[in-house]
mmCIF file of C-alpha atoms in Angstrom:
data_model
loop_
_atom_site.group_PDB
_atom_site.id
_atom_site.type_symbol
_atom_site.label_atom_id
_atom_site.label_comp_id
_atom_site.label_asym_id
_atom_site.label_seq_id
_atom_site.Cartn_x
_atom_site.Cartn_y
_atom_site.Cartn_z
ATOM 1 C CA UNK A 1 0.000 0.000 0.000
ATOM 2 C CA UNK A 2 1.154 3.617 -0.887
ATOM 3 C CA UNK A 3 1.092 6.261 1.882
ATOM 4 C CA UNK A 4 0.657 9.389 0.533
ATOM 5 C CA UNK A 5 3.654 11.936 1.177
ATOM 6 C CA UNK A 6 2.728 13.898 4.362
ATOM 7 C CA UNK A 7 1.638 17.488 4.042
ATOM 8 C CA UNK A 8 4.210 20.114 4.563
ATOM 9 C CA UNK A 9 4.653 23.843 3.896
ATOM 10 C CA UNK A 10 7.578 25.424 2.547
ATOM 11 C CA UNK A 11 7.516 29.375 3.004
ATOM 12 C CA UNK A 12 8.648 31.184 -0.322
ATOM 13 C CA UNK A 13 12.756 31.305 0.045
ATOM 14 C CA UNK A 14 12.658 35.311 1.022
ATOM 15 C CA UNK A 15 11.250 34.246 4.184
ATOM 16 C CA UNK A 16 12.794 31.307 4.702
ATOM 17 C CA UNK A 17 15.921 33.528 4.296
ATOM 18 C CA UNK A 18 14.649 36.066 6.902
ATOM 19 C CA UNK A 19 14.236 33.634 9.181
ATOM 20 C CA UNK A 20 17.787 32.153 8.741
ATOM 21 C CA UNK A 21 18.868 35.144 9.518
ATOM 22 C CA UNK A 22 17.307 35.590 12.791
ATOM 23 C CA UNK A 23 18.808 31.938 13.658
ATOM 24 C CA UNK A 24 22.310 33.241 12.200
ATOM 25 C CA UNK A 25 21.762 36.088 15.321
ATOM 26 C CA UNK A 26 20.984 32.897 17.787
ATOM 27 C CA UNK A 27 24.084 31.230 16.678
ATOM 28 C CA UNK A 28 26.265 34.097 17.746
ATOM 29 C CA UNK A 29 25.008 34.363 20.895
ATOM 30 C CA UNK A 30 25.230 30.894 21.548
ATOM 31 C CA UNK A 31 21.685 30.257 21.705
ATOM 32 C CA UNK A 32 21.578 27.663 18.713
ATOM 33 C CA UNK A 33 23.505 24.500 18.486
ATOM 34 C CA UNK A 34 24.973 23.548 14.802
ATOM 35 C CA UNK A 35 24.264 19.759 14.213
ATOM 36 C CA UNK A 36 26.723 19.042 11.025
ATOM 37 C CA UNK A 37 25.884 16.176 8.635
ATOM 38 C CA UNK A 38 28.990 15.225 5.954
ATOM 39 C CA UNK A 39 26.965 17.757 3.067
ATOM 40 C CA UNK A 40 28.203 20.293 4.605
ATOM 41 C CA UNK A 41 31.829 19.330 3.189
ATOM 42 C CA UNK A 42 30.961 16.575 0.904
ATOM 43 C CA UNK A 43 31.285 19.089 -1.993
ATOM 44 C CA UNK A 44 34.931 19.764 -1.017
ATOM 45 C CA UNK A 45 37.875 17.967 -2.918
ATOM 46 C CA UNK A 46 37.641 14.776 -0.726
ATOM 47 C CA UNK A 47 37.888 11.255 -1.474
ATOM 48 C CA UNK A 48 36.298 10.179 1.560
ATOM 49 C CA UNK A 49 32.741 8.722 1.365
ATOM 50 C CA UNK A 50 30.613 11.537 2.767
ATOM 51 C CA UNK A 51 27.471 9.692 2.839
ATOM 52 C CA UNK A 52 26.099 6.484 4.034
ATOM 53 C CA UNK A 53 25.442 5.545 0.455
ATOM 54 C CA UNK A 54 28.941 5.859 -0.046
ATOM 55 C CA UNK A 55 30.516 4.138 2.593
ATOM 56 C CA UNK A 56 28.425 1.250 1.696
ATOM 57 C CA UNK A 57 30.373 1.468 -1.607
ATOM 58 C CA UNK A 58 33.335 1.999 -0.200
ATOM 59 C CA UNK A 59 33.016 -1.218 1.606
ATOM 60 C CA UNK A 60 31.938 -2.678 -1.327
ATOM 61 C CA UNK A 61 35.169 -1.852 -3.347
ATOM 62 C CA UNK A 62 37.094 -3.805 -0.193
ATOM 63 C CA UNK A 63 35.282 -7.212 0.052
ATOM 64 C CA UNK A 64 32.709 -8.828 -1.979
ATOM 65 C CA UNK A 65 29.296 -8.042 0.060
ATOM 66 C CA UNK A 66 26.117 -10.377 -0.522
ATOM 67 C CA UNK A 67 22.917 -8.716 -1.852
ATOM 68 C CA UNK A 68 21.266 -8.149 1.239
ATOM 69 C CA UNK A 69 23.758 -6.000 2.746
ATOM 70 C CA UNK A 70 24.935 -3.677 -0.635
ATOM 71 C CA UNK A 71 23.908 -0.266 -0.262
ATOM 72 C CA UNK A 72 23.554 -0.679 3.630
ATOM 73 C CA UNK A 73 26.855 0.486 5.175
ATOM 74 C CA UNK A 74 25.380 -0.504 8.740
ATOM 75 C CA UNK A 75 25.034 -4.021 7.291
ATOM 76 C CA UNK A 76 27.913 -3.895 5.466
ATOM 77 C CA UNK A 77 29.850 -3.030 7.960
ATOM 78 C CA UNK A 78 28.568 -5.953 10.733
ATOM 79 C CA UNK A 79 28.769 -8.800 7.506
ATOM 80 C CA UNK A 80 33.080 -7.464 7.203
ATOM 81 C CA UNK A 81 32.930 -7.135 11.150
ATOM 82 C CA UNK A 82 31.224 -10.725 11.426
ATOM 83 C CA UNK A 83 33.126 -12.955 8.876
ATOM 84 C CA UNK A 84 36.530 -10.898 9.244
ATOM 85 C CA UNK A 85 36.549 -9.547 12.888
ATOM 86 C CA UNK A 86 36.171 -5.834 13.676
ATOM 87 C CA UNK A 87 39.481 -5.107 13.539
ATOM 88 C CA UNK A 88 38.933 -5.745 9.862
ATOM 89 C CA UNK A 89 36.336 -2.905 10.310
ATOM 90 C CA UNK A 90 38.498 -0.097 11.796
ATOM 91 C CA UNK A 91 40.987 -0.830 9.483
ATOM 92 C CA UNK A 92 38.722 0.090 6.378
ATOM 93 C CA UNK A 93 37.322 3.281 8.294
ATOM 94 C CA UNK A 94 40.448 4.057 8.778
ATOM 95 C CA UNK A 95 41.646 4.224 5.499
ATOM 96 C CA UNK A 96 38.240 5.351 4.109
ATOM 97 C CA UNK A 97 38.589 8.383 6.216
ATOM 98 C CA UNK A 98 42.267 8.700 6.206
ATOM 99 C CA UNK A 99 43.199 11.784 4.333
ATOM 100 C CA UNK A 100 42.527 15.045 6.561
ATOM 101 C CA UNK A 101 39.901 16.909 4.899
ATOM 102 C CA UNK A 102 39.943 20.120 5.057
ATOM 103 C CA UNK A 103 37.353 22.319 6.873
ATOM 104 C CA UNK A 104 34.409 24.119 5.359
ATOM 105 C CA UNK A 105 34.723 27.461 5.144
ATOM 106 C CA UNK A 106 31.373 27.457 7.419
ATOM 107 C CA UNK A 107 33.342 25.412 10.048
ATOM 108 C CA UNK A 108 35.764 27.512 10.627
ATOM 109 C CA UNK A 109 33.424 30.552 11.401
ATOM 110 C CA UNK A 110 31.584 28.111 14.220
ATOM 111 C CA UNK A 111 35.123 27.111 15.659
ATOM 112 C CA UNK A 112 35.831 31.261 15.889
ATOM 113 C CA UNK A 113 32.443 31.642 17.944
ATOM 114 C CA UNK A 114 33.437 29.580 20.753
ATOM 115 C CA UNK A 115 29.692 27.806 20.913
ATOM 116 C CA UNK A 116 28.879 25.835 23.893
ATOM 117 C CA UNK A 117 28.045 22.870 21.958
ATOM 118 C CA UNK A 118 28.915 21.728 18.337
ATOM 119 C CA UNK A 119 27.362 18.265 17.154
ATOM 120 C CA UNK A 120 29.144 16.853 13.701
ATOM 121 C CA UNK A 121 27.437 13.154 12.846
ATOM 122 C CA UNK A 122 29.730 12.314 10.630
ATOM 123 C CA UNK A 123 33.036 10.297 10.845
ATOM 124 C CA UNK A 124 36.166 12.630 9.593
ATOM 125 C CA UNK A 125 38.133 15.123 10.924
ATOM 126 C CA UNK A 126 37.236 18.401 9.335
ATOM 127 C CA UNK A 127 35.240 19.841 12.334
ATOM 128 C CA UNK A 128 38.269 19.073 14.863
ATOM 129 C CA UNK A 129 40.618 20.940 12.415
ATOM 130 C CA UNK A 130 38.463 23.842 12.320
ATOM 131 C CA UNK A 131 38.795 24.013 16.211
ATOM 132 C CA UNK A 132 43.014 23.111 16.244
ATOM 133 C CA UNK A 133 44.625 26.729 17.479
ATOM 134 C CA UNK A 134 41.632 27.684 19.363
ATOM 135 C CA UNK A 135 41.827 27.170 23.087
ATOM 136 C CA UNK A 136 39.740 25.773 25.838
ATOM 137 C CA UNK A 137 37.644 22.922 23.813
ATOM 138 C CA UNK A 138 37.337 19.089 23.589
ATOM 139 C CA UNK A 139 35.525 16.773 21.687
ATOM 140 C CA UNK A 140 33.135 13.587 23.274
ATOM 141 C CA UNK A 141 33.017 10.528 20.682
ATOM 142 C CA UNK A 142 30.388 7.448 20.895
ATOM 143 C CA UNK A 143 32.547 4.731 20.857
ATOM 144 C CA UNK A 144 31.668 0.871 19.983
ATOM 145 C CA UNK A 145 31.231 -1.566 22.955
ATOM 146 C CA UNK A 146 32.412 -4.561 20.953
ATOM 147 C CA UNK A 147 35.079 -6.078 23.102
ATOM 148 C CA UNK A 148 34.700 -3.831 26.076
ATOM 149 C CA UNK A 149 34.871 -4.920 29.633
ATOM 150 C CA UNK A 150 33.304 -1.452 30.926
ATOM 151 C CA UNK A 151 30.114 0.027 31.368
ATOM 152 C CA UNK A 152 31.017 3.086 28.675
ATOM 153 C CA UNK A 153 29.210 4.630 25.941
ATOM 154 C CA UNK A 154 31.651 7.693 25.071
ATOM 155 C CA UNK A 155 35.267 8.704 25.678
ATOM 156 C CA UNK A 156 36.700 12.728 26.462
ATOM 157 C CA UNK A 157 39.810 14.128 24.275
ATOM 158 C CA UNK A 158 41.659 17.018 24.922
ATOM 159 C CA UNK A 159 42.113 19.778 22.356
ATOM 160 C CA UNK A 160 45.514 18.042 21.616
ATOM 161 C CA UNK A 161 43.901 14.321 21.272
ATOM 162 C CA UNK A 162 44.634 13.129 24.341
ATOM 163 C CA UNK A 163 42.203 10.960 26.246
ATOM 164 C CA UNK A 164 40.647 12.588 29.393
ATOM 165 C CA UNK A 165 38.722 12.304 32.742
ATOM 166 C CA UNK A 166 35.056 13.294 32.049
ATOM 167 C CA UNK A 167 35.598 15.824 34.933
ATOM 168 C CA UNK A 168 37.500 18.173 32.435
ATOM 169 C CA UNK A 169 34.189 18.669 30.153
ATOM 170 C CA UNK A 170 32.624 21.114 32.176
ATOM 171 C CA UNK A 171 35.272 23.715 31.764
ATOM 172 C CA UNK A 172 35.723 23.788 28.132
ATOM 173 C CA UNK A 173 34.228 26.617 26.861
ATOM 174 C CA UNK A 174 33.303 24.664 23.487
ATOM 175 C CA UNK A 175 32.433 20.916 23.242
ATOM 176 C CA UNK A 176 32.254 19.005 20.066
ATOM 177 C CA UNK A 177 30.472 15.815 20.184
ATOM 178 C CA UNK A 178 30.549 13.164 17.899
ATOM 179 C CA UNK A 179 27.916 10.398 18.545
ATOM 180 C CA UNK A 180 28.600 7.940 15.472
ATOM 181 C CA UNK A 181 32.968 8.272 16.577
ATOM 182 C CA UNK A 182 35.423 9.547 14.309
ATOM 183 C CA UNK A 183 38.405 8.908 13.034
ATOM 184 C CA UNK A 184 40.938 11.288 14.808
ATOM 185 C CA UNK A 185 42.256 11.200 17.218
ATOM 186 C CA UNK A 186 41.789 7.741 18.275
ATOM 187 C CA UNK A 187 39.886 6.219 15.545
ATOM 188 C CA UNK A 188 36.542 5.254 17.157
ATOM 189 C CA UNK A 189 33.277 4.029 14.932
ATOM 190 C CA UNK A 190 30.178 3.051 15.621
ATOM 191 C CA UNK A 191 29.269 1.774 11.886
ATOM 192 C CA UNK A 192 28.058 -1.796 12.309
ATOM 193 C CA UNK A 193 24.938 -3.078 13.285
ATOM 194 C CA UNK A 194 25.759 -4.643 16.429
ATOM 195 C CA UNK A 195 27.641 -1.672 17.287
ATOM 196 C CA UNK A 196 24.412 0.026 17.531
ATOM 197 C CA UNK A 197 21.804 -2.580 18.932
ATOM 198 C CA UNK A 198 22.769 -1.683 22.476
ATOM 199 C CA UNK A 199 22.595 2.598 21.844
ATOM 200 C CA UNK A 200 19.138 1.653 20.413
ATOM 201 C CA UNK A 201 17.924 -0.016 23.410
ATOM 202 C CA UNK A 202 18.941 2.720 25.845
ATOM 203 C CA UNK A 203 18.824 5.731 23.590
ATOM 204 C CA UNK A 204 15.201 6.635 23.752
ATOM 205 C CA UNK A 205 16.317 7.160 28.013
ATOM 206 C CA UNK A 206 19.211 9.022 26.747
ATOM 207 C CA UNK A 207 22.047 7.154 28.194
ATOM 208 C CA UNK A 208 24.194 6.839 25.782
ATOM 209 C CA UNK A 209 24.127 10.623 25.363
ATOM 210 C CA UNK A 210 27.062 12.210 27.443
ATOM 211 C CA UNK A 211 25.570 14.426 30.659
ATOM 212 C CA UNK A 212 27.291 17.230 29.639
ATOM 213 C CA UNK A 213 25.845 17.419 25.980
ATOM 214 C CA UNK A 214 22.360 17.410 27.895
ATOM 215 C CA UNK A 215 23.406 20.001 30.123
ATOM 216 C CA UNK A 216 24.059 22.384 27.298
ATOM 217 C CA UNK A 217 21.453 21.068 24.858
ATOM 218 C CA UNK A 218 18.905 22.444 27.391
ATOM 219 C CA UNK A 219 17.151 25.609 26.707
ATOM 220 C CA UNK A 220 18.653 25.595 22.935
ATOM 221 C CA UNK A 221 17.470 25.460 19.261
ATOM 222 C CA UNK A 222 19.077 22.988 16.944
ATOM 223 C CA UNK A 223 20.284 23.805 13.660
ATOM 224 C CA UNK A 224 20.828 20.992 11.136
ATOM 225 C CA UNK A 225 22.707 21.623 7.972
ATOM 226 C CA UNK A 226 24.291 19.164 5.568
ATOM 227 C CA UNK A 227 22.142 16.380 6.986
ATOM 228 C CA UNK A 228 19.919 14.032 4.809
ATOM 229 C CA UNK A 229 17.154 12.064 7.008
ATOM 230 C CA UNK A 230 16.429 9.887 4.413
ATOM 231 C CA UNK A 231 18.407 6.639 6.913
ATOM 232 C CA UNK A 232 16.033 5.693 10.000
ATOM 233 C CA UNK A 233 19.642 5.582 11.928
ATOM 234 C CA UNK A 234 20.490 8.936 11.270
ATOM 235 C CA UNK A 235 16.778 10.478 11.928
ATOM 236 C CA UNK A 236 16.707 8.429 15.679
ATOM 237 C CA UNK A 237 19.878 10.225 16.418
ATOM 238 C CA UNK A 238 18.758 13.338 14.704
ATOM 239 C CA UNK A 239 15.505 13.167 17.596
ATOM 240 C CA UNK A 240 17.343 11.782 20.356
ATOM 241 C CA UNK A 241 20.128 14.391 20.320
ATOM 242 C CA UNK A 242 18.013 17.012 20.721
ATOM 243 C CA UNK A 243 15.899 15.974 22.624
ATOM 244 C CA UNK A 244 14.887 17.487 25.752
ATOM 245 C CA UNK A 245 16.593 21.218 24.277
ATOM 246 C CA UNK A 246 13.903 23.537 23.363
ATOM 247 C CA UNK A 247 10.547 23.440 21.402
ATOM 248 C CA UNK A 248 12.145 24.835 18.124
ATOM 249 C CA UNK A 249 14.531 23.482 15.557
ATOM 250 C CA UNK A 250 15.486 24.250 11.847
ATOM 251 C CA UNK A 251 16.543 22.364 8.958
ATOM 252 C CA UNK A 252 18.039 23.571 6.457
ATOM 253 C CA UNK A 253 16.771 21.605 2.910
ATOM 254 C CA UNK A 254 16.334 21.430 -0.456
ATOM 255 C CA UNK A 255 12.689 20.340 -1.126
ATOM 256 C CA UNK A 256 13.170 18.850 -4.447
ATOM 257 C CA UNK A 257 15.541 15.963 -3.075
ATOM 258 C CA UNK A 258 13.404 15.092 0.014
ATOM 259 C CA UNK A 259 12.317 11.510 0.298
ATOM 260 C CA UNK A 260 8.698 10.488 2.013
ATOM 261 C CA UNK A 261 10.543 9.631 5.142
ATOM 262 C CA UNK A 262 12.003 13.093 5.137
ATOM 263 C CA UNK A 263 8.998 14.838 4.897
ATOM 264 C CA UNK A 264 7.277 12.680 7.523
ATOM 265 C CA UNK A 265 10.208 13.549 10.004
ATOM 266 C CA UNK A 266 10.162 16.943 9.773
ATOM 267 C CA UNK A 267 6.585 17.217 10.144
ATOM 268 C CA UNK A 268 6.657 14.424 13.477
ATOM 269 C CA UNK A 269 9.474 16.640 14.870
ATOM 270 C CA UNK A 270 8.011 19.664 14.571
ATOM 271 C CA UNK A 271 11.087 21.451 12.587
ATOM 272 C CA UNK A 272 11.379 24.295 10.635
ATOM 273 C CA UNK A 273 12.137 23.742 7.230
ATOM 274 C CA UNK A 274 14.175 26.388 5.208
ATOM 275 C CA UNK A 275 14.476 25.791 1.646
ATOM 276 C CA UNK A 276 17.356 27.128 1.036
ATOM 277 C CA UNK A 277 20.153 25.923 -1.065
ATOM 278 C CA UNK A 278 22.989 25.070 1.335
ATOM 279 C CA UNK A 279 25.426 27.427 -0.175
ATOM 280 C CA UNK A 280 22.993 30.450 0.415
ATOM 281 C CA UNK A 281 22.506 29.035 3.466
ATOM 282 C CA UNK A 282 25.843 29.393 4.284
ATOM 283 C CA UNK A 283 26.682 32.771 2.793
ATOM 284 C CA UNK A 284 23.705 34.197 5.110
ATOM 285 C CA UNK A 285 25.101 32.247 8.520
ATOM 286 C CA UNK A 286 28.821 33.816 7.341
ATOM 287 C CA UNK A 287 27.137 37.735 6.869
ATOM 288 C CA UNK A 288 27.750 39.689 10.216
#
């Protein structure tokens, strides 16, 4: 059966524009938090796969994947992890994401506002580069469990990489957080399917999101640029990180490329689409 595409309304792009504008005013005084998916640099000169879509090819170019799991990289990733071990699988992430990509232009500006909270859901580097030479930040990664003999969902690194005590998180003046891992400094992932099955279970309680990412979620509006929703992993993150923050959130989209299940979670989340391309988008948030 065929359900119909939800309703939604897009307001004509001078408003939407207007309105971006007023969240570009937020964003300097702290009062929205970026959330970075990989568009936002996927048009810059990188060979890394900057999509799901593309990591699943990526994996695909590495071992020979049965049907079921092509196109999948969450699948992909657990059939390498299951009939090659995981170290097979942070290998390949590693060298998928190996080349340091350069930051957007956009993510430089954010790492010059020194924001409370930054959230990047992707797996390379290009946000922490951004914030190298600025002082008084870490990052928080989701890590995978697989193997682990402790009760942790996350791990603390220092501006310069190093691991830390969670303690130190409350005095950095900015935090980026990385729920899915990354691969600098210390090359964590969560990619395959197992490596999520236990975050699903607790997520919807929010304990695998870090206390101090709540702490400074609360009161704020979300911002999402760069990010598709079109992968039901990616949208229960999407909701679950901002959870509990404030009543208001924007996207920033392109209507024309939205699936069904894009629609429908904007409209269940209650956020703000702004059609505007993501290069206008960007010009506008870089305008003082």
């Amino acid at each position: 059966m065929n359900v119909p595409a939800p309703r939604i309304e897009f307001v004509g792009r001078p408003v939407a524009e207007a309105m971006l504008r007023r969240v570009a005013e937020g964003l300097r005084r702290g009062n929205v938090v970026p959330y970075l998916g990989p568009g936002l640099v996927g048009s810059s000169n990188t060979s890394a796969p900057m999509n799901p879509e593309d990591l699943a090819a990526f994996f695909g170019t590495k071992v020979t994947l049965p049907r079921r799991t092509r196109g999948n990289a969450w699948a992909s990733a657990q059939h390498i992890e299951s009939t090659r071990h995981r170290t097979t699988v942070t290998a390949m992430m590693a060298d998928a994401f190996s080349a340091p990509i350069a930051p957007a232009q956009l993510q430089r500006y954010l790492a010059t506002l020194r924001l409370p909270l930054i959230v990047d859901s992707w797996y390379d580097d290009a946000m922490r580069n951004a914030l190298a030479g600025h002082s008084n930040w870490g990052e928080i990664q989701g890590i995978t469990r697989a193997g682990l003999r402790e009760d942790r969902w996350y791990r603390f690194y220092d501006s310069a990489g190093n691991e830390v005590d969670c303690s130190l998180a409350k005095s950095w003046t900015t935090i980026l957080y990385k729920p899915h891992g990354s691969v600098a400094p210390a090359k964590n992932f969560l990619v395959s399917d197992a490596d999520y099955v236990e975050v699903l279970t607790e997520i919807d309680i929010q304990t695998p999101i870090p206390g101090e990412v709540k702490a400074r979620r609360t009161g704020r509006n979300f911002l999402f640029l760069g990010c598709r929703f079109n992968d039901q992993l990616l949208r229960t993150y999407a909701r679950q990180v901002s959870k509990r923050s404030s009543d208001v959130h924007y996207a920033v989209v392109e209507p024309d490329t939205l699936s069904n299940n894009e629609l429908r979670f904007l409209v269940d989340q209650g956020l703000t689409p702004l059609a505007v391309p993501l290069a206008r988008a960007v010009e506008i948030l870089l305008a003082d």
